[in-house]
PDB file of C-alpha atoms in Angstrom:
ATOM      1  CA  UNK A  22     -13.406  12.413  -0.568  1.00  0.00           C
ATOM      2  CA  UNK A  23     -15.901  10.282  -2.787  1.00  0.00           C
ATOM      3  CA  UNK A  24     -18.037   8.688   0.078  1.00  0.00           C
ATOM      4  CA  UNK A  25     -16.740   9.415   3.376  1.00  0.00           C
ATOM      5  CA  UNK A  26     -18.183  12.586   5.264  1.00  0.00           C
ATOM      6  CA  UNK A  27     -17.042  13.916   8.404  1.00  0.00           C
ATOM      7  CA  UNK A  28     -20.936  13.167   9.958  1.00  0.00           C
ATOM      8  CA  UNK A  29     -20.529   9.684   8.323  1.00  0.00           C
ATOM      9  CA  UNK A  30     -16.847   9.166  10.940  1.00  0.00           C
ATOM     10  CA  UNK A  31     -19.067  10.412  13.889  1.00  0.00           C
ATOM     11  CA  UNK A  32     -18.844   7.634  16.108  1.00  0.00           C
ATOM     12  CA  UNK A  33     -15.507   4.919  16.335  1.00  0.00           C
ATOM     13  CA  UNK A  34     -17.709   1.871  16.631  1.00  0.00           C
ATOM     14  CA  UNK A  35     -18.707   1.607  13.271  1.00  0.00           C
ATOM     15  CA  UNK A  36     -16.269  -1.230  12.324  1.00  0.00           C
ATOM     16  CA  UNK A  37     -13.216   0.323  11.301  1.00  0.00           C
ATOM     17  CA  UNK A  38     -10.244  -1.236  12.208  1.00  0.00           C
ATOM     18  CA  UNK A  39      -8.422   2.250  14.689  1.00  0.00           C
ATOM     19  CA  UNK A  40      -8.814   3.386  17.925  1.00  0.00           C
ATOM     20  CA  UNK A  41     -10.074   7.048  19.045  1.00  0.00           C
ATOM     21  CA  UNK A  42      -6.894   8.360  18.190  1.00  0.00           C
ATOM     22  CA  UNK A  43      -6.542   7.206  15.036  1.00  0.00           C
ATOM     23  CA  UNK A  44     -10.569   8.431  13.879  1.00  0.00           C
ATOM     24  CA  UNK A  45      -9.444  12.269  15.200  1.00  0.00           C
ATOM     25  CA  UNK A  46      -6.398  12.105  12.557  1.00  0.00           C
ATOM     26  CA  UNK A  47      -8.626  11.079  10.020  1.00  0.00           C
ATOM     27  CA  UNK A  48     -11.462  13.272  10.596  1.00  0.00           C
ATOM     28  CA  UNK A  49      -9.071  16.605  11.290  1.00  0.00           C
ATOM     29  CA  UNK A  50      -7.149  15.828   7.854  1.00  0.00           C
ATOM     30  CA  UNK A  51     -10.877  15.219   5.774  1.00  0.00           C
ATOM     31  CA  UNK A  52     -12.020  18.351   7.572  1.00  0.00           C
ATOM     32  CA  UNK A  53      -8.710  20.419   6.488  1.00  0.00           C
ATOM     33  CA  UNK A  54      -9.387  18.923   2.916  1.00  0.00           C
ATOM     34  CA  UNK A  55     -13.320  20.127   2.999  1.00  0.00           C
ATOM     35  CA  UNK A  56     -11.630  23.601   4.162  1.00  0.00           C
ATOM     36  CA  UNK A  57      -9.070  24.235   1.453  1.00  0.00           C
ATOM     37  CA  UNK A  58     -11.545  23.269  -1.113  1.00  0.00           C
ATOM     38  CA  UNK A  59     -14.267  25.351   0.154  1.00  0.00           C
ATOM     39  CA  UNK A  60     -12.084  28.139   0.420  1.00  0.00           C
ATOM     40  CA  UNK A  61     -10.744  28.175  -2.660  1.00  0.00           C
ATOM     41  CA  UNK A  62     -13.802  27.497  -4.461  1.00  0.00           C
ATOM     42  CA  UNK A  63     -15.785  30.727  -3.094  1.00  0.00           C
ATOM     43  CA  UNK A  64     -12.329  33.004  -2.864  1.00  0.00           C
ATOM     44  CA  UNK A  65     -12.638  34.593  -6.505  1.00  0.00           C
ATOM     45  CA  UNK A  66     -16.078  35.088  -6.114  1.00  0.00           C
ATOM     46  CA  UNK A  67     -16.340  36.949  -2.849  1.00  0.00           C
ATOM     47  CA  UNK A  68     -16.215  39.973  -2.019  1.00  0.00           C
ATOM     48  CA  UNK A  69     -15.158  40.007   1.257  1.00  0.00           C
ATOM     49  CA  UNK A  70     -11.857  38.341  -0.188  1.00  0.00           C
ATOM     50  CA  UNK A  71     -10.521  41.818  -1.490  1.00  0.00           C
ATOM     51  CA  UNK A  72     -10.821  44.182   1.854  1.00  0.00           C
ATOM     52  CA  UNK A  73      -8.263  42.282   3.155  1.00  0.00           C
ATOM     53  CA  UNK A  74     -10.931  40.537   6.065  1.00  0.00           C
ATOM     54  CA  UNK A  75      -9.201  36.624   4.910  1.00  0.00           C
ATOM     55  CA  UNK A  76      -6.123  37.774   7.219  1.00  0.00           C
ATOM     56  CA  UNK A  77      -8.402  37.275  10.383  1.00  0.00           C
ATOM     57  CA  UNK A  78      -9.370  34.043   9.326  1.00  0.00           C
ATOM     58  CA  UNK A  79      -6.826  32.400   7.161  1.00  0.00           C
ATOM     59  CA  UNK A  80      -3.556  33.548   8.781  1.00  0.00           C
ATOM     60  CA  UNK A  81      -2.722  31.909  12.286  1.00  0.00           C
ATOM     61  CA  UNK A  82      -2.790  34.337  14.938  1.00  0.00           C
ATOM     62  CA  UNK A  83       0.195  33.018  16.833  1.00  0.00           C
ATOM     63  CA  UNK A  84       2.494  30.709  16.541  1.00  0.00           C
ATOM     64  CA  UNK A  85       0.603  28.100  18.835  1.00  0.00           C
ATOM     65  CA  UNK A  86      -2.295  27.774  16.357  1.00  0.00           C
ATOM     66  CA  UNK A  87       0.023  27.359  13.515  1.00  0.00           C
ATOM     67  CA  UNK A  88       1.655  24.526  15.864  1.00  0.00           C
ATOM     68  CA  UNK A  89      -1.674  23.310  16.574  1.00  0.00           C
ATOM     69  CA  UNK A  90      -2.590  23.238  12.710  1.00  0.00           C
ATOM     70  CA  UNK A  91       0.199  21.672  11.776  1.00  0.00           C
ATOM     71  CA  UNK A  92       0.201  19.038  14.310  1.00  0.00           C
ATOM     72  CA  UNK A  93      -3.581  17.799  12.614  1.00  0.00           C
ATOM     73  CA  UNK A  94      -1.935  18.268   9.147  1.00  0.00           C
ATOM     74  CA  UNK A  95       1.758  16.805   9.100  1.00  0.00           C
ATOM     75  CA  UNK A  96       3.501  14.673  11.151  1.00  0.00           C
ATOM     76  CA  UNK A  97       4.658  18.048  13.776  1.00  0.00           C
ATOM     77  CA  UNK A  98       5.327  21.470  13.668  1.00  0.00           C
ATOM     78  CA  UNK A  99       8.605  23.112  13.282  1.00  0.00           C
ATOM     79  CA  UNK A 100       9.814  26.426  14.139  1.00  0.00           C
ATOM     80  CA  UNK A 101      10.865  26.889  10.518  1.00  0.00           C
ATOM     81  CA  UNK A 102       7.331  25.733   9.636  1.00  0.00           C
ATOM     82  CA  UNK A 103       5.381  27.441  12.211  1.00  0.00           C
ATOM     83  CA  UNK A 104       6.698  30.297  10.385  1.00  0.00           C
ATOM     84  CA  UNK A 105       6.156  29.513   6.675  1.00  0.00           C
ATOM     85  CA  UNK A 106       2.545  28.781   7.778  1.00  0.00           C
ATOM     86  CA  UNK A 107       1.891  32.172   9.131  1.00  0.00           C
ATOM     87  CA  UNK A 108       3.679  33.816   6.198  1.00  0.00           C
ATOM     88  CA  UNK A 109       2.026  31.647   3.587  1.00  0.00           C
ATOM     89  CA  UNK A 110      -1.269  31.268   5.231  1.00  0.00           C
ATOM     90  CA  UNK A 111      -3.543  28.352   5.715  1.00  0.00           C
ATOM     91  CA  UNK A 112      -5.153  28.395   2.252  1.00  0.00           C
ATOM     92  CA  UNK A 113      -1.330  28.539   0.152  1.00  0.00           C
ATOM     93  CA  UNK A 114       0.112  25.951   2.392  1.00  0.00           C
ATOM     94  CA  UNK A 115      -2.340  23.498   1.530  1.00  0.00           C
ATOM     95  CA  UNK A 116      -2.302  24.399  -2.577  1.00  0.00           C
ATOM     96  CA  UNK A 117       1.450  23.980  -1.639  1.00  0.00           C
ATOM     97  CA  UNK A 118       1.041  20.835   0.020  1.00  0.00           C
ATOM     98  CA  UNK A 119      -2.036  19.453  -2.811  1.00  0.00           C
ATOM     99  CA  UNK A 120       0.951  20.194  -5.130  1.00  0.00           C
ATOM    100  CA  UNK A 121       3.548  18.665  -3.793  1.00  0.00           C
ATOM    101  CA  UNK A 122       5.316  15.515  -5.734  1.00  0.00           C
ATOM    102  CA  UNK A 123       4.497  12.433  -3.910  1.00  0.00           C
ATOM    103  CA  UNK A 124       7.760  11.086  -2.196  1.00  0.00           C
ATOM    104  CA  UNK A 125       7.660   6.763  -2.161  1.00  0.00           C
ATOM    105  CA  UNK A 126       9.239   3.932  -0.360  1.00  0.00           C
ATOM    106  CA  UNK A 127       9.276   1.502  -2.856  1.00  0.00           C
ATOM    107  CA  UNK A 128      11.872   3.309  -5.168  1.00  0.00           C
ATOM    108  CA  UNK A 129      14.236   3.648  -2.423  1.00  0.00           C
ATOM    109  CA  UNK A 130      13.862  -0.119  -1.266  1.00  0.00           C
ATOM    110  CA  UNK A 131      14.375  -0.857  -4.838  1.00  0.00           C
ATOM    111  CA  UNK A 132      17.632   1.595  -4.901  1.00  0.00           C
ATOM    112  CA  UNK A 133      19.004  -0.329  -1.824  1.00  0.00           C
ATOM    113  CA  UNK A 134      18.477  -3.484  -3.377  1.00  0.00           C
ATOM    114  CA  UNK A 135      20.286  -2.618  -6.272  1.00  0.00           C
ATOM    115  CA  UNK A 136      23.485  -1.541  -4.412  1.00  0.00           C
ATOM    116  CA  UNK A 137      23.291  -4.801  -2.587  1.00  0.00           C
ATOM    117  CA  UNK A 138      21.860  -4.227   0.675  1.00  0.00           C
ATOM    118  CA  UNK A 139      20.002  -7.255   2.019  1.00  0.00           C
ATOM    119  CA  UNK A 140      16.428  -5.035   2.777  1.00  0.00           C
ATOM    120  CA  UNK A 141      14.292  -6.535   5.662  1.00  0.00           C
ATOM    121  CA  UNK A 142      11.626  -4.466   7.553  1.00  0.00           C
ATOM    122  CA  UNK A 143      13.789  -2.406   9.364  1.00  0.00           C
ATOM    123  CA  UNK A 144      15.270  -0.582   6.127  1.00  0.00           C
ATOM    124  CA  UNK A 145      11.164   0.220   5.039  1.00  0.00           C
ATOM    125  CA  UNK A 146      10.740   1.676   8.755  1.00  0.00           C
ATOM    126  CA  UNK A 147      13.463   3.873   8.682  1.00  0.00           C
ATOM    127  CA  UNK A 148      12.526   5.212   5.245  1.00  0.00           C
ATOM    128  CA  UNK A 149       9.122   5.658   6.096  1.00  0.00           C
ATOM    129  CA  UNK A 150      10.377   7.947   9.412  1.00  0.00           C
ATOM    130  CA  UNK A 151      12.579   9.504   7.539  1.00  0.00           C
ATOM    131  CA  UNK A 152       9.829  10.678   5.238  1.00  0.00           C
ATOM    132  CA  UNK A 153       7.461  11.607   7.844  1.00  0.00           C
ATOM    133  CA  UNK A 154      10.060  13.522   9.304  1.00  0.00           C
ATOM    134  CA  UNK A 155      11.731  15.525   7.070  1.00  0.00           C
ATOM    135  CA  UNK A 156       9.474  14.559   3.599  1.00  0.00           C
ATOM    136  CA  UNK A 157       7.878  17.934   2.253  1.00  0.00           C
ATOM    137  CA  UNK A 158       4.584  16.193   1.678  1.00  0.00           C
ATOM    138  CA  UNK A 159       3.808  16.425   5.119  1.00  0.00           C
ATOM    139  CA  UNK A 160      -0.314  16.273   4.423  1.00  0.00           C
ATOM    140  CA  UNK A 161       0.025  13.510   1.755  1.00  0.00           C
ATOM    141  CA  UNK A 162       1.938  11.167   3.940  1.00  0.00           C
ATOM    142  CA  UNK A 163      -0.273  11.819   7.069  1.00  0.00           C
ATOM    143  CA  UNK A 164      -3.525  11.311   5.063  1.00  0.00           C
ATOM    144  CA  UNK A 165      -1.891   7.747   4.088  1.00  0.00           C
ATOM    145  CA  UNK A 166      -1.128   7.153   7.345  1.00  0.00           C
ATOM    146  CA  UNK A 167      -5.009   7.771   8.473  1.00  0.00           C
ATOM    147  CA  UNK A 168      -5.783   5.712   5.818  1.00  0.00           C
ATOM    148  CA  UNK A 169      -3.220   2.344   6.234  1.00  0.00           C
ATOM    149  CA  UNK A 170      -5.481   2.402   9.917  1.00  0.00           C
ATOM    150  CA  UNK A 171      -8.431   1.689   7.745  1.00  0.00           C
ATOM    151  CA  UNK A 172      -7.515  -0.438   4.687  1.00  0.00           C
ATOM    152  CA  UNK A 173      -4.958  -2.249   6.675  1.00  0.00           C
ATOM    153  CA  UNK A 174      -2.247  -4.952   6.032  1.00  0.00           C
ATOM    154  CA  UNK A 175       0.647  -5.727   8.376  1.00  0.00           C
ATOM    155  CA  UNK A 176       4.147  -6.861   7.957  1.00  0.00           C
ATOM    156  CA  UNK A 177       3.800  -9.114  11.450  1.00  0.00           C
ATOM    157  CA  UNK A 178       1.425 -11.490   9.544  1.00  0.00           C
ATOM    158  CA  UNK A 179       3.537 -14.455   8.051  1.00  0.00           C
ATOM    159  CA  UNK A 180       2.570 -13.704   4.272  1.00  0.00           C
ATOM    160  CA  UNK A 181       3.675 -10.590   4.559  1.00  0.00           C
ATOM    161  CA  UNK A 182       6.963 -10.438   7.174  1.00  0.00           C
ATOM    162  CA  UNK A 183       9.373 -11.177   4.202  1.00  0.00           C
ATOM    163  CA  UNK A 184       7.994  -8.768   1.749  1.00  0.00           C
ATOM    164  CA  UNK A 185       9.694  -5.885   2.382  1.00  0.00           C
ATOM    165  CA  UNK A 186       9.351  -4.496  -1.185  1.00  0.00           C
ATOM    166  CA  UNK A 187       5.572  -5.467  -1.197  1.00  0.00           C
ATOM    167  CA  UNK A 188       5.044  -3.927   1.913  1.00  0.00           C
ATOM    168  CA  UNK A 189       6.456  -0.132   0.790  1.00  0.00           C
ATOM    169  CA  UNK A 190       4.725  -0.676  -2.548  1.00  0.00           C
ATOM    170  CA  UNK A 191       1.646  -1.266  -0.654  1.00  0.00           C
ATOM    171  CA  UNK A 192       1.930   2.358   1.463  1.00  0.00           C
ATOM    172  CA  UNK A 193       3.213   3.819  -2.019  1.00  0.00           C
ATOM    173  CA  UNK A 194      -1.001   3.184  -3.269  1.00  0.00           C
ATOM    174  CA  UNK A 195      -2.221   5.163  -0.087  1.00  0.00           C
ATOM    175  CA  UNK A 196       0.429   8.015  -0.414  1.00  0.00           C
ATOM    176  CA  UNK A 197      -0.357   7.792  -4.311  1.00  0.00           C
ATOM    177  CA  UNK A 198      -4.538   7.994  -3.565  1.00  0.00           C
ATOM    178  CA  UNK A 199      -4.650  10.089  -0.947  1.00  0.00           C
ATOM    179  CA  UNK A 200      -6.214  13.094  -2.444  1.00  0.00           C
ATOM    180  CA  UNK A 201      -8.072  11.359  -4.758  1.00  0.00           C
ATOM    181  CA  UNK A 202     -11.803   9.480  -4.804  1.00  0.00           C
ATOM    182  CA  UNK A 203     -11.720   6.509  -2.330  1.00  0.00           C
ATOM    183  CA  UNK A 204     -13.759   4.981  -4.843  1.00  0.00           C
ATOM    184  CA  UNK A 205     -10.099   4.655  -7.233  1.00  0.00           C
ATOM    185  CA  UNK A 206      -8.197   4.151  -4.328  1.00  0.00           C
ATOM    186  CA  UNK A 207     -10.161   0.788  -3.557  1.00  0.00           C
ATOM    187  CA  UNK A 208      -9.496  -0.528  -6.792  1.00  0.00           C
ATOM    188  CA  UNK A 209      -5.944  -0.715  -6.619  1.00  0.00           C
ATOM    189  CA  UNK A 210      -5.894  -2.041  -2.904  1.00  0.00           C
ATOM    190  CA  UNK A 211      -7.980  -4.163  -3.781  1.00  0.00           C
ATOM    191  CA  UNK A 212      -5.889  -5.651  -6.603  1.00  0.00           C
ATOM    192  CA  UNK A 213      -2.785  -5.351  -4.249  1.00  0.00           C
ATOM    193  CA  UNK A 214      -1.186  -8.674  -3.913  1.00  0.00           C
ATOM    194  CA  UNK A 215      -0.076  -7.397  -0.329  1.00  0.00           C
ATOM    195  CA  UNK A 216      -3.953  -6.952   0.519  1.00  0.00           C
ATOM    196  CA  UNK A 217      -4.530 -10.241  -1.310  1.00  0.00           C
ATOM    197  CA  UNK A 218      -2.364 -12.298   1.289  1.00  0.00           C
ATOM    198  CA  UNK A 219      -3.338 -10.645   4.204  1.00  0.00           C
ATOM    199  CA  UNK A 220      -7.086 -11.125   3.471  1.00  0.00           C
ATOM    200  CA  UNK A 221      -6.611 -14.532   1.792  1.00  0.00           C
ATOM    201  CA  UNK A 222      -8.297 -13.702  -1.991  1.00  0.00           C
ATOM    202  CA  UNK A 223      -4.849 -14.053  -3.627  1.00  0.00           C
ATOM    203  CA  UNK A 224      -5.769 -16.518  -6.362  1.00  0.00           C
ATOM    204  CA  UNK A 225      -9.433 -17.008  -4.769  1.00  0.00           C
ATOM    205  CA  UNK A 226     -10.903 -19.982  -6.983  1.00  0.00           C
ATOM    206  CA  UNK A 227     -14.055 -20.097  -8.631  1.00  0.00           C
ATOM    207  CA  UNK A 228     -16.365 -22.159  -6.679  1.00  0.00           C
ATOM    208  CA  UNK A 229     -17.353 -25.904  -7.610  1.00  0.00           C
ATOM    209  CA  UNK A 230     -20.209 -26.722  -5.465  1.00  0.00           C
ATOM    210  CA  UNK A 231     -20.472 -30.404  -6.818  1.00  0.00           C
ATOM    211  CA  UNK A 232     -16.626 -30.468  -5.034  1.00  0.00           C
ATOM    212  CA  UNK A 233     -18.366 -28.653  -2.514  1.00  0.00           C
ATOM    213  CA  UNK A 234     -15.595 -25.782  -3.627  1.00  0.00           C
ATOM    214  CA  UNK A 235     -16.336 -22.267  -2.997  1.00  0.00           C
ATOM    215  CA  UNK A 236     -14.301 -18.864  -2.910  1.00  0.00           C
ATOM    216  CA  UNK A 237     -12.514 -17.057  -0.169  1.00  0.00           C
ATOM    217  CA  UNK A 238     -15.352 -15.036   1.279  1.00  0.00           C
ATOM    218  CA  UNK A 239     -12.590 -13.023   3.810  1.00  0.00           C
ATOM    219  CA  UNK A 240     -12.140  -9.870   1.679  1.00  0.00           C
ATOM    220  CA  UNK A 241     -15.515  -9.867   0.158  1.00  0.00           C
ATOM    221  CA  UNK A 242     -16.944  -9.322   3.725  1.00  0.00           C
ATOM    222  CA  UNK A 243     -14.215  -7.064   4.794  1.00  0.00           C
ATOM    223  CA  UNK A 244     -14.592  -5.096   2.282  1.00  0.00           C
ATOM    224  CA  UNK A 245     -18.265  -4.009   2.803  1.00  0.00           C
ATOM    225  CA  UNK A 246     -17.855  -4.584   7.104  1.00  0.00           C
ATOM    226  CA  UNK A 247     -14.583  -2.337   7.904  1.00  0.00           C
ATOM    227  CA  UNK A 248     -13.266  -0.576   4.049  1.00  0.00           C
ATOM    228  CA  UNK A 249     -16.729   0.999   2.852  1.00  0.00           C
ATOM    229  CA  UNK A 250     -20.552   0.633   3.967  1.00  0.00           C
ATOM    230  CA  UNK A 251     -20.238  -0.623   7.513  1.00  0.00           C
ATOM    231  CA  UNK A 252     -22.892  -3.404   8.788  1.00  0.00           C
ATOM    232  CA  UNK A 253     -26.075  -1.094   9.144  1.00  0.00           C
ATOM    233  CA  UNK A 254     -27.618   1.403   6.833  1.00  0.00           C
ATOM    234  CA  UNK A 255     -27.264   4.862   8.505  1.00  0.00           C
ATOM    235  CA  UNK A 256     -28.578   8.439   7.712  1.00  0.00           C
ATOM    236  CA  UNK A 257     -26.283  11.359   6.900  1.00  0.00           C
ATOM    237  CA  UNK A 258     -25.761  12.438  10.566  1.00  0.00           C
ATOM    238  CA  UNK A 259     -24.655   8.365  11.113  1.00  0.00           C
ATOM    239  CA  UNK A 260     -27.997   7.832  13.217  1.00  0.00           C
ATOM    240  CA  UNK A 261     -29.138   4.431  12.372  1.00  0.00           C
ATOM    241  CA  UNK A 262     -31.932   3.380   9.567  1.00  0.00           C
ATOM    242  CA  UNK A 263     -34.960   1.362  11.324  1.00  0.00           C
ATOM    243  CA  UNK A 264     -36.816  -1.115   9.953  1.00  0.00           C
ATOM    244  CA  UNK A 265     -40.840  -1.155  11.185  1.00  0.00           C
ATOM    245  CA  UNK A 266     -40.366  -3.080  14.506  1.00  0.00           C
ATOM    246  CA  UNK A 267     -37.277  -0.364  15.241  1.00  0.00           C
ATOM    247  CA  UNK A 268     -34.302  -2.483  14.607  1.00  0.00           C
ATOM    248  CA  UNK A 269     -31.411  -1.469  12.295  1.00  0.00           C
ATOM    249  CA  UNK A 270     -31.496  -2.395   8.794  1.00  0.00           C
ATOM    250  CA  UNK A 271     -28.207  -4.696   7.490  1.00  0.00           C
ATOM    251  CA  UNK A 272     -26.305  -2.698   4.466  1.00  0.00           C
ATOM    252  CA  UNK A 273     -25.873  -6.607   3.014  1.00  0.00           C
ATOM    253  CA  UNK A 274     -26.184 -10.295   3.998  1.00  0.00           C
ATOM    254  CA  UNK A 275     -24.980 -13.557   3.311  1.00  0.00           C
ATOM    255  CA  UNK A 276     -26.310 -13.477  -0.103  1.00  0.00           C
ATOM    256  CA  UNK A 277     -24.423 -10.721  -0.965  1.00  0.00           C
ATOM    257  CA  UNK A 278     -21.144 -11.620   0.201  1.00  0.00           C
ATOM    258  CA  UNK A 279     -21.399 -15.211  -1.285  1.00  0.00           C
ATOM    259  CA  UNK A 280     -21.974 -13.408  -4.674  1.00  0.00           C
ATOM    260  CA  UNK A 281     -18.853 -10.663  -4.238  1.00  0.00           C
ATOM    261  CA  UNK A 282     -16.368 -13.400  -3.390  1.00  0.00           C
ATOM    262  CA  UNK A 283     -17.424 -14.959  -6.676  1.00  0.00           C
ATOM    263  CA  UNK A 284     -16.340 -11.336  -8.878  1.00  0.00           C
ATOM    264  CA  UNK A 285     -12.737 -11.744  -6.316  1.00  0.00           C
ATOM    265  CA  UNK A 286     -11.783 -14.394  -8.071  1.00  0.00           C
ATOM    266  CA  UNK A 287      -8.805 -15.421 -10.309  1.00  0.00           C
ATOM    267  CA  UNK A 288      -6.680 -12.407  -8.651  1.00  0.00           C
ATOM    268  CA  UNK A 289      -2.655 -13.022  -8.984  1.00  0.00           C
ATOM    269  CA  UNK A 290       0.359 -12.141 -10.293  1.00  0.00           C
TER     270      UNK A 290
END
């Protein structure tokens, strides 16, 4: 998941913006995404693949471990999916899910628009239950829903109440990214003019220090703090780095945020 490692979500104190609850989601559906891909990576090549042994391991043995799968991978099991798990398998109804098209909000707030319904935050909530309910990209949309409680906006704050349209364009980039590297997902967030008001570098100036003028330094810091390296250097198992008189080392100071806010400049649209 191009950075983020189960060992690295270890502890909920880290600075991410989600309670307890909201860490389990996201660590169950990276751990289902390390499975799938370890399993299909050493399938063809082993052995023990073609005496039939996979059935113990890869097949629910009832239907309340297919419920209990599919409550970590989708938004809640269903009798009719309890049972197309244990036909299908864990390791097909993930390649089923992986393949699945990616079903948006934006198009149908657009589409609503269009037939001259006035749209206000109610219309994007009902799509978006509607798609967690019945949408077949049941992993997709609960990965982007482990991931809006990291990289988050909200339609309460006043930049953002009216844009609707925004808004479900906004969950569109986290359905769109992800499966992908976090690394491209960050760009377009990043470049999001929803993320942009919430986190105030929407057309960030360059600074003029003889106006004593300088950038935005909001997003810059959140950026590093809560949507990537965290405020102290860690090791792989998320213990913390020590300096020589045993205190944690910062991952970035001052210095360094003055100078990102400077590249977040000139951002609109």
């Amino acid at each position: 998941f191009g950075g983020i490692t189960l060992s690295s979500l270890a502890e909920p104190t880290w600075g991410f913006p989600m309670n307890r609850t909201c860490l389990s989601v996201l660590r169950a559906v990276l751990a289902l995404l390390a499975f799938a891909g370890a399993t299909r990576g050493h399938a063809a090549a082993d052995t023990i693949f073609t005496d039939s042994l996979e059935n113990q391991f890869f097949v629910p043995a009832s239907d309340a471990e297919a419920a209990r799968f599919l409550t970590q991978a989708s938004f809640g099991p269903s009798r009719l999916e309890i049972s197309r798990l244990k036909s299908m398998g864990y390791d097909n109804w993930l390649a089923d899910q992986f393949n699945q098209p990616v079903t948006l909000a934006r198009p149908w707030m657009d589409t609503l628009t269009t037939n001259g319904v006035v749209i206000g935050q109610g219309q994007r909530m009902d799509r978006w239950f509607y798609t967690a309910a019945l949408g077949p990209d049941q992993l997709r949309q609960r990965m982007a829903f482990a991931l809006s409680q990291i990289l988050v906006i909200s339609d309460r704050n006043d930049a953002l109440s009216g844009d609707v349209t925004g808004v479900a364009e906004y969950w569109d980039i986290l359905a769109r990214g992800a499966f992908g590297n976090y690394r491209d997902l960050l760009e377009p967030v990043t470049l999001s003019p929803q993320m942009g008001k919430f986190l105030s570098h929407l057309r960030n100036r360059k600074a003029v220090p003889a106006q004593n003028l300088y950038p935005d330094e909001n997003y810059a810091r959140e950026v590093m703090q809560l949507f990537t390296v965290g405020l102290e250097q860690r090791n792989n198992d998320f213990s913390l780095i020590l300096d020589g008189s045993s205190q944690p080392i910062p991952t970035y100071d001052q210095t360094v945020v003055t100078n990102m806010a400077r590249v977040l400049t000139g951002f609109s649209y």
